[in-house]
Coordinates of C-alpha atoms and ligand atoms in Angstrom, one line a residue:
M1 CA 104.7 160.6 62.2
T2 CA 101.8 158.2 61.9
T3 CA 102.2 154.8 60.1
E4 CA 98.6 154.3 59.6
T5 CA 97.6 153.6 56.1
K6 CA 93.9 153.3 56.4
I7 CA 91.5 154.9 58.8
L8 CA 88.0 153.3 59.4
L9 CA 85.4 154.7 61.6
P10 CA 83.3 152.4 63.8
D11 CA 79.6 152.7 63.1
A12 CA 78.9 154.6 66.2
E13 CA 81.1 157.3 65.0
M14 CA 79.1 157.8 61.7
P15 CA 77.5 161.3 61.4
D16 CA 73.9 161.2 61.9
A17 CA 73.2 164.7 60.6
W18 CA 74.0 166.6 57.5
L19 CA 76.0 169.9 57.8
N20 CA 73.8 172.7 56.5
V21 CA 76.8 175.3 55.7
A22 CA 74.3 177.5 53.9
S23 CA 72.7 178.5 57.1
L24 CA 76.2 180.2 57.9
V25 CA 75.9 182.2 54.8
R26 CA 72.1 182.7 54.5
D27 CA 72.3 186.4 53.8
E28 CA 75.0 186.2 51.1
F29 CA 73.5 183.0 49.2
P30 CA 71.4 184.0 46.3
L31 CA 68.4 182.0 46.0
P32 CA 66.8 180.6 42.8
R33 CA 64.7 183.1 40.8
D34 CA 62.2 183.1 38.1
G35 CA 64.0 183.7 34.9
K36 CA 61.3 186.1 33.4
T37 CA 60.3 188.0 36.4
K38 CA 63.5 187.8 38.2
Q39 CA 61.6 187.3 41.4
T40 CA 62.8 184.8 44.2
L41 CA 61.0 181.6 43.8
T42 CA 58.5 180.4 46.5
V43 CA 58.8 176.9 47.8
Q44 CA 55.5 176.0 46.2
A45 CA 56.7 177.1 42.8
L46 CA 59.8 175.0 43.0
A47 CA 57.8 172.0 44.5
S48 CA 56.1 171.6 41.1
R49 CA 59.6 170.6 39.6
Y50 CA 61.3 169.1 42.8
S51 CA 60.0 167.0 45.6
E52 CA 58.5 169.1 48.4
E53 CA 61.5 168.5 50.8
C54 CA 64.1 169.3 48.1
A55 CA 62.4 172.5 47.2
R56 CA 62.3 173.5 50.9
I57 CA 66.1 172.7 51.2
E58 CA 66.7 174.6 47.9
M59 CA 65.0 177.7 49.2
L60 CA 66.5 177.5 52.6
D61 CA 63.0 177.2 54.1
G62 CA 62.3 176.7 57.8
R63 CA 65.0 174.9 59.6
Y64 CA 67.2 174.8 56.4
G65 CA 67.6 178.6 56.7
T66 CA 68.6 178.4 60.5
D67 CA 69.9 174.9 61.8
L68 CA 73.5 174.1 61.1
Y69 CA 72.8 170.4 61.5
I70 CA 69.9 168.5 59.8
P71 CA 69.2 165.1 61.4
I72 CA 69.3 162.4 58.7
P73 CA 66.1 160.5 58.6
G74 CA 66.2 157.0 60.2
E75 CA 65.3 155.2 56.9
V76 CA 68.1 156.9 55.1
M77 CA 70.5 156.3 58.0
D78 CA 69.8 152.6 57.9
E79 CA 70.8 152.7 54.0
Y80 CA 74.0 154.8 54.9
R81 CA 75.0 152.2 57.4
K82 CA 75.2 149.4 54.9
Y83 CA 78.3 151.2 53.2
R84 CA 79.4 154.2 55.3
A85 CA 81.6 155.3 56.9
T86 CA 83.9 155.0 53.9
P87 CA 87.7 154.5 54.7
L88 CA 90.5 157.0 54.3
F89 CA 93.4 155.6 52.6
R90 CA 97.1 156.8 52.4
A91 CA 98.7 156.8 49.0
K92 CA 102.0 155.6 49.9
G93 CA 102.8 154.3 46.4
L94 CA 102.1 157.6 44.9
E95 CA 104.1 159.5 47.4
K96 CA 107.1 157.1 46.8
H97 CA 106.7 157.6 43.1
L98 CA 106.7 161.4 43.4
G99 CA 109.5 161.3 46.0
Y100 CA 107.2 163.2 48.2
G101 CA 108.2 163.7 51.9
G102 CA 104.6 164.7 53.0
R103 CA 101.6 162.6 53.0
I104 CA 98.8 162.0 50.5
W105 CA 95.5 160.8 51.8
Y106 CA 92.3 159.8 49.9
K107 CA 88.7 159.4 50.8
R108 CA 87.1 156.3 49.1
E109 CA 83.8 157.3 47.6
D110 CA 84.4 154.7 45.0
F111 CA 83.5 151.9 47.4
N112 CA 79.9 153.0 47.7
P113 CA 77.0 151.1 46.0
T114 CA 77.0 151.6 42.3
G115 CA 80.8 153.0 42.5
S116 CA 80.6 156.7 43.3
H117 CA 79.5 159.4 45.9
K118 CA 76.1 159.7 44.1
P119 CA 74.2 157.3 46.4
N120 CA 74.8 159.7 49.4
T121 CA 72.1 161.9 47.7
A122 CA 70.1 159.4 45.7
L123 CA 69.0 157.6 48.6
P124 CA 67.5 160.7 50.5
Q125 CA 65.9 162.0 47.2
A126 CA 64.2 158.5 46.7
W127 CA 63.0 158.6 50.3
Y128 CA 61.6 162.1 50.1
G129 CA 59.7 161.1 46.8
K130 CA 58.3 158.0 48.5
M131 CA 57.2 160.0 51.5
Q132 CA 55.4 162.4 49.2
G133 CA 53.6 159.7 47.4
L134 CA 55.0 160.3 44.0
R135 CA 55.0 157.9 41.2
G136 CA 58.6 158.3 40.1
L137 CA 61.7 160.6 39.7
V138 CA 63.0 161.8 36.4
T139 CA 66.7 162.8 35.9
D140 CA 69.7 163.4 33.6
T141 CA 73.0 161.7 33.6
G142 CA 76.4 162.2 31.8
A143 CA 78.7 159.3 32.2
G144 CA 76.1 157.4 34.0
Q145 CA 77.2 157.4 37.7
W146 CA 74.3 159.7 38.7
G147 CA 71.7 157.7 36.8
A148 CA 73.0 154.3 38.0
A149 CA 72.7 155.6 41.7
M150 CA 69.3 157.2 41.2
A151 CA 67.9 154.2 39.5
W152 CA 69.0 151.9 42.2
A153 CA 67.9 154.2 45.1
C154 CA 64.4 154.5 43.4
R155 CA 64.3 150.6 43.1
N156 CA 65.1 150.5 46.9
V157 CA 61.9 152.5 47.6
G158 CA 59.7 151.3 44.8
L159 CA 59.5 154.4 42.7
E160 CA 59.8 154.5 38.9
C161 CA 63.0 156.2 37.4
T162 CA 63.5 157.8 34.1
V163 CA 67.0 158.9 33.0
F164 CA 67.9 161.0 30.0
M165 CA 71.5 160.0 29.3
T166 CA 73.8 162.2 27.3
R167 CA 74.0 160.5 23.9
N168 CA 77.9 160.5 23.8
S169 CA 77.9 158.5 27.0
Y170 CA 74.9 156.5 26.2
Q171 CA 76.6 155.2 23.0
S172 CA 80.2 154.8 24.4
K173 CA 79.4 153.8 28.0
P174 CA 76.7 151.1 27.9
Y175 CA 77.9 149.3 31.1
R176 CA 76.4 152.1 33.4
R177 CA 73.2 152.0 31.5
Y178 CA 72.9 148.2 32.1
L179 CA 73.3 149.0 35.9
M180 CA 70.4 151.5 35.6
E181 CA 68.3 148.9 33.6
L182 CA 69.0 146.2 36.0
A183 CA 67.4 148.3 38.7
N184 CA 64.3 148.8 36.4
G185 CA 65.4 152.2 35.4
V186 CA 64.1 153.4 31.9
V187 CA 66.9 155.1 30.1
F188 CA 66.7 157.5 26.9
S189 CA 69.6 158.6 24.8
S190 CA 69.5 162.5 25.0
P191 CA 68.4 164.4 23.0
S192 CA 65.5 162.0 22.6
E193 CA 62.3 161.7 20.7
M194 CA 60.5 161.6 24.1
T195 CA 60.3 165.5 24.4
E196 CA 59.5 168.5 22.2
Q197 CA 63.1 170.0 23.0
G198 CA 64.7 166.7 22.1
R199 CA 62.9 166.3 18.9
A200 CA 63.6 169.9 17.9
L201 CA 67.3 169.3 18.4
L202 CA 67.5 166.1 16.5
A203 CA 65.6 167.6 13.7
E204 CA 68.5 170.2 13.3
D205 CA 71.3 167.5 13.9
P206 CA 70.3 163.8 14.1
D207 CA 73.7 162.9 15.6
H208 CA 73.4 165.6 18.3
Q209 CA 75.8 164.5 21.1
G210 CA 73.7 166.1 23.9
S211 CA 74.8 167.7 27.2
L212 CA 74.0 167.5 30.8
G213 CA 71.9 170.8 30.4
I214 CA 70.0 169.2 27.6
G215 CA 69.3 166.1 29.5
M216 CA 68.1 168.2 32.5
G217 CA 65.8 170.2 30.2
E218 CA 64.3 167.0 28.8
A219 CA 63.9 165.5 32.2
L220 CA 62.0 168.7 33.4
E221 CA 59.8 168.8 30.2
M222 CA 58.8 165.2 31.2
V223 CA 58.0 166.3 34.8
M224 CA 55.9 169.3 33.8
K225 CA 53.7 167.2 31.2
Q226 CA 53.1 164.1 33.5
K227 CA 51.6 163.6 36.8
G228 CA 53.2 162.2 39.9
L229 CA 56.8 162.9 38.7
R230 CA 59.6 165.1 39.9
L231 CA 63.0 166.0 38.8
A232 CA 66.0 164.6 40.7
L233 CA 69.3 166.4 40.5
G234 CA 72.7 164.8 41.3
C235 CA 75.0 167.8 41.0
M236 CA 73.5 171.3 40.5
S237 CA 71.2 171.6 43.6
Y238 CA 72.0 172.6 47.1
Y239 CA 70.1 169.6 48.4
A240 CA 72.5 167.4 46.7
A241 CA 75.5 169.1 48.1
L242 CA 74.0 169.2 51.6
H243 CA 73.5 165.3 51.5
Q244 CA 77.2 164.9 50.5
T245 CA 78.4 166.5 53.7
V246 CA 78.3 163.1 55.4
V247 CA 81.7 162.7 53.6
G248 CA 83.4 165.8 55.0
L249 CA 82.0 165.1 58.5
E250 CA 83.4 161.6 58.3
L251 CA 86.7 163.0 56.9
R252 CA 87.2 165.5 59.8
K253 CA 86.8 162.8 62.4
Q254 CA 89.1 160.5 60.6
M255 CA 91.7 163.2 60.5
D256 CA 91.2 163.9 64.2
V257 CA 91.9 160.2 64.7
L258 CA 95.2 160.6 63.0
G259 CA 95.9 163.9 65.0
I260 CA 96.4 165.8 61.7
R261 CA 95.1 168.9 60.3
P262 CA 95.1 168.6 56.5
D263 CA 97.1 171.4 54.7
V264 CA 95.4 171.0 51.4
L265 CA 92.1 169.4 50.2
V266 CA 91.4 168.6 46.6
A267 CA 88.4 167.4 44.6
C268 CA 87.2 167.2 41.2
V269 CA 84.2 169.3 40.1
G270 CA 81.4 168.8 37.6
G271 CA 78.4 170.5 39.4
G272 CA 80.3 170.7 42.8
T273 CA 78.6 168.1 45.1
N274 CA 81.5 165.7 45.9
L275 CA 83.8 168.7 46.4
F276 CA 81.4 170.6 48.6
G277 CA 80.5 167.5 50.7
F278 CA 84.1 166.6 51.2
M279 CA 85.2 170.1 52.1
A280 CA 82.1 171.0 54.1
A281 CA 83.4 170.5 57.7
Y282 CA 86.6 172.6 56.9
L283 CA 84.4 175.3 55.2
Q284 CA 82.3 175.5 58.4
E285 CA 85.5 176.2 60.4
K286 CA 86.7 178.9 57.9
L287 CA 83.2 180.5 57.7
L288 CA 82.9 180.6 61.5
D289 CA 86.4 181.9 62.0
P290 CA 87.7 183.7 58.8
G291 CA 91.0 184.4 60.5
A292 CA 91.7 180.8 61.3
V293 CA 94.5 178.9 59.3
G294 CA 92.6 176.3 57.4
P295 CA 93.4 174.0 54.6
E296 CA 93.9 175.2 51.1
M297 CA 91.0 174.1 49.0
V298 CA 91.4 173.2 45.4
A299 CA 88.5 172.5 42.9
A300 CA 89.9 170.6 39.9
E301 CA 87.7 171.2 36.9
S302 CA 88.0 170.0 33.3
A303 CA 89.9 172.4 31.0
N304 CA 87.3 171.6 28.3
V305 CA 84.6 173.0 30.6
P306 CA 86.3 175.8 32.5
S307 CA 83.4 177.4 34.4
L308 CA 85.3 178.2 37.5
T309 CA 88.6 179.5 35.8
Q310 CA 87.0 181.3 32.9
G311 CA 83.3 181.5 33.5
E312 CA 81.2 184.5 34.9
Y313 CA 79.5 184.8 38.4
R314 CA 75.9 185.6 37.4
Y315 CA 72.4 184.2 37.4
D316 CA 71.8 181.6 34.5
Y317 CA 69.5 178.8 33.8
A318 CA 70.8 175.3 35.0
D319 CA 69.4 173.5 31.9
A320 CA 70.0 174.2 28.3
F321 CA 66.4 175.3 27.2
G322 CA 65.8 177.8 30.0
L323 CA 63.2 175.7 31.6
T324 CA 64.7 175.5 35.2
P325 CA 64.8 178.6 37.5
Q326 CA 67.9 180.8 37.3
V327 CA 70.7 180.1 39.8
M328 CA 73.5 182.4 40.8
M329 CA 76.7 180.5 39.6
Y330 CA 79.9 180.5 37.9
T331 CA 78.8 179.6 34.3
L332 CA 79.9 179.5 30.6
G333 CA 76.3 180.2 29.5
H334 CA 73.4 177.8 29.5
Q335 CA 73.9 177.1 25.8
F336 CA 77.4 176.2 26.0
L337 CA 78.1 172.9 24.4
P338 CA 81.0 171.1 25.9
P339 CA 83.3 169.1 23.7
K340 CA 82.8 165.4 23.5
I341 CA 85.0 164.2 26.6
H342 CA 85.3 161.0 28.4
S343 CA 84.8 162.5 31.8
G344 CA 81.0 162.9 31.2
G345 CA 80.4 163.9 34.7
L346 CA 82.3 167.1 34.4
R347 CA 80.6 168.4 31.1
Y348 CA 78.3 170.9 32.6
H349 CA 78.2 174.6 31.9
G350 CA 77.9 175.7 35.4
K351 CA 78.9 175.1 39.0
S352 CA 76.4 174.6 41.8
P353 CA 75.5 178.0 43.7
I354 CA 77.0 177.0 47.1
L355 CA 80.3 175.9 45.6
S356 CA 80.2 179.2 43.3
L357 CA 79.7 181.3 46.5
M358 CA 82.6 179.6 48.3
V359 CA 84.9 180.3 45.1
K360 CA 83.6 184.0 45.0
K361 CA 84.4 184.3 48.7
G362 CA 87.9 183.0 48.1
L363 CA 87.7 179.9 50.2
V364 CA 87.9 177.6 47.2
R365 CA 90.3 178.0 44.1
G366 CA 89.6 176.6 40.9
V367 CA 92.3 174.9 38.6
A368 CA 91.7 173.4 35.1
V369 CA 93.1 170.0 34.1
E370 CA 93.4 168.7 30.5
Q371 CA 91.6 165.5 29.9
E372 CA 94.8 163.7 28.5
R373 CA 96.6 164.5 31.8
A374 CA 93.8 163.1 34.0
F375 CA 93.9 159.8 32.0
E376 CA 97.8 159.8 32.5
V377 CA 97.6 160.2 36.1
G378 CA 94.5 157.9 36.4
G379 CA 96.9 155.2 34.9
L380 CA 99.7 156.2 37.2
F381 CA 97.5 156.0 40.2
Y382 CA 96.5 152.4 39.1
E383 CA 100.2 151.5 38.9
C384 CA 101.0 153.0 42.2
E385 CA 97.9 152.1 44.3
G386 CA 96.1 149.3 42.4
V387 CA 92.9 151.5 42.2
L388 CA 91.7 152.7 39.0
P389 CA 90.0 156.2 39.6
A390 CA 86.9 157.4 37.6
P391 CA 88.3 159.8 34.8
E392 CA 86.3 162.7 36.8
S393 CA 88.3 161.8 40.0
A394 CA 91.5 161.6 38.1
H395 CA 91.4 165.4 37.6
A396 CA 91.6 165.6 41.4
I397 CA 94.7 163.4 41.4
A398 CA 96.3 165.6 38.8
A399 CA 95.7 168.6 41.0
T400 CA 97.0 166.5 43.9
I401 CA 100.1 165.8 42.2
D402 CA 100.7 169.4 41.2
M403 CA 100.2 170.5 44.9
A404 CA 102.5 167.9 46.1
K405 CA 105.2 169.0 43.6
Q406 CA 104.7 172.6 44.5
A407 CA 105.2 171.6 48.3
K408 CA 108.2 169.6 47.6
E409 CA 109.8 172.7 45.7
E410 CA 109.0 174.7 48.7
G411 CA 110.6 172.1 51.0
K412 CA 107.4 171.6 53.0
N413 CA 105.8 168.2 54.0
K414 CA 102.1 168.9 53.7
D415 CA 99.3 166.7 54.2
I416 CA 97.2 166.7 51.1
V417 CA 93.8 164.8 51.0
F418 CA 91.8 164.2 47.9
C419 CA 88.3 162.8 47.2
L420 CA 88.3 159.6 45.1
S421 CA 84.6 160.4 43.9
G422 CA 84.3 157.2 41.9
T423 CA 85.6 154.0 40.5
G424 CA 87.1 153.8 36.9
Y425 CA 86.4 150.0 36.3
L426 CA 83.4 150.8 34.0
D427 CA 85.5 153.5 32.3
L428 CA 87.9 151.1 30.9
K429 CA 87.0 151.9 27.4
G430 CA 88.0 155.5 27.9
Y431 CA 91.3 154.4 29.4
A432 CA 91.7 152.1 26.5
D433 CA 91.0 154.7 23.8
M434 CA 93.5 157.1 25.5
Y435 CA 96.4 154.5 25.9
G436 CA 95.7 153.2 22.5
L437 CA 95.0 149.6 23.7
K438 CA 93.7 147.3 21.0
P439 CA 90.1 145.9 21.3
Ligands
LIG501 C1 82.7 160.0 39.8 C2 82.2 161.4 39.5 N1 83.0 162.3 40.2 C3 82.7 163.6 40.0 C4 81.5 164.0 39.3 C5 81.2 165.5 39.2 O1 80.0 165.7 39.9 P1 80.0 166.6 41.2 O2 81.0 167.8 40.9 O3 78.6 167.2 41.5 O4 80.6 165.8 42.3 C6 80.7 163.0 38.7 C7 79.5 163.4 38.1 O5 78.7 162.6 37.4 C8 81.1 161.7 38.9 O6 80.4 160.6 38.3

């Protein structure tokens, strides 16, 4: 048995292409459609909302419909090299605490700039915008990880960045807003006075807490009314999921260095991008050889927003106002208003179409985790490993612990790997609230 506790990859081993899993399921993958006519959209129609390259990816246009590997542009690769490959750690303290005879590993996306997996897609999205000559990008954010990454990536290439931040997080999590503003991002509490839709909601309820779907709708309204702007999405789009596949390609190499085939892969799921990217290389294997024994894949969602475990698989709008195209996904309905929870990144009514398809095909299984339990295991992980997870990522740790306990009961020593999608050091207020710590 290996005694390694962390696996790094030399620069030369970094993946230089994204893994285009959708090309393997092209015929089964429903594309975005117009909500009124129900017709599949054209790249041109989508390009009025997203940057051209993102629209091409979303519609599986040209090489995106055929090529399994999409070379990463040199300029993006230069940025990735500054922080990738991320290390794979072994959670020996947690194994000991659980009395678990198998091994638990975690991929450290919390080490990335701005502290989460989000820059893996923010960087290429900003670069596409720059190449197209856009003025800026507009987006929505929940807990702030996505907004922080997008503002930083835009700053990097000299684009403007506007962020509609869910009011709940805007008020309770100012630190990530400071990160956005430090990078010259302009941040509005959503619903806001900046858009018609926002004003209408505030007129009904001046204390409206907002949601990711509302933020996205506001961002889109701004894009449609002003020149030179496009929408950037961190969690619902196929392009964001595609960019995250660098994580899974690295993971497979790291597991190969260890000579281990993982038995279980776990990730938390808001829209589905960290999960999809992290599992992509193993999803590829399962899609190419459905009979092969591959890892069990577990998606840990918030029990407060149970789209995978209780939602329907159908076409729905990605935003709350029905301004976006409709996409095929597991959804609770686009007007679902999630309760006020700390894991802002998991407060979304649907799951991205590519992850939804993987769940529909039975390759990934959803489980729901209560918020209190997530904070409890987040604190436990800090005690055992000295690493404080983002509350979102703590949902994955809870599911990992459940899988380890189950393996223990069955007398099996499994290799379980989870994605630590983000750091929790800017979520200390949430931890303090849950643990009853005094201000
Ligand atoms: C740290 C972290 N993990 C997970 C998520 C969920 O997003 P996704 O499912 O797209 O990875 C978010 C979203 O904001 C996040 O910030």
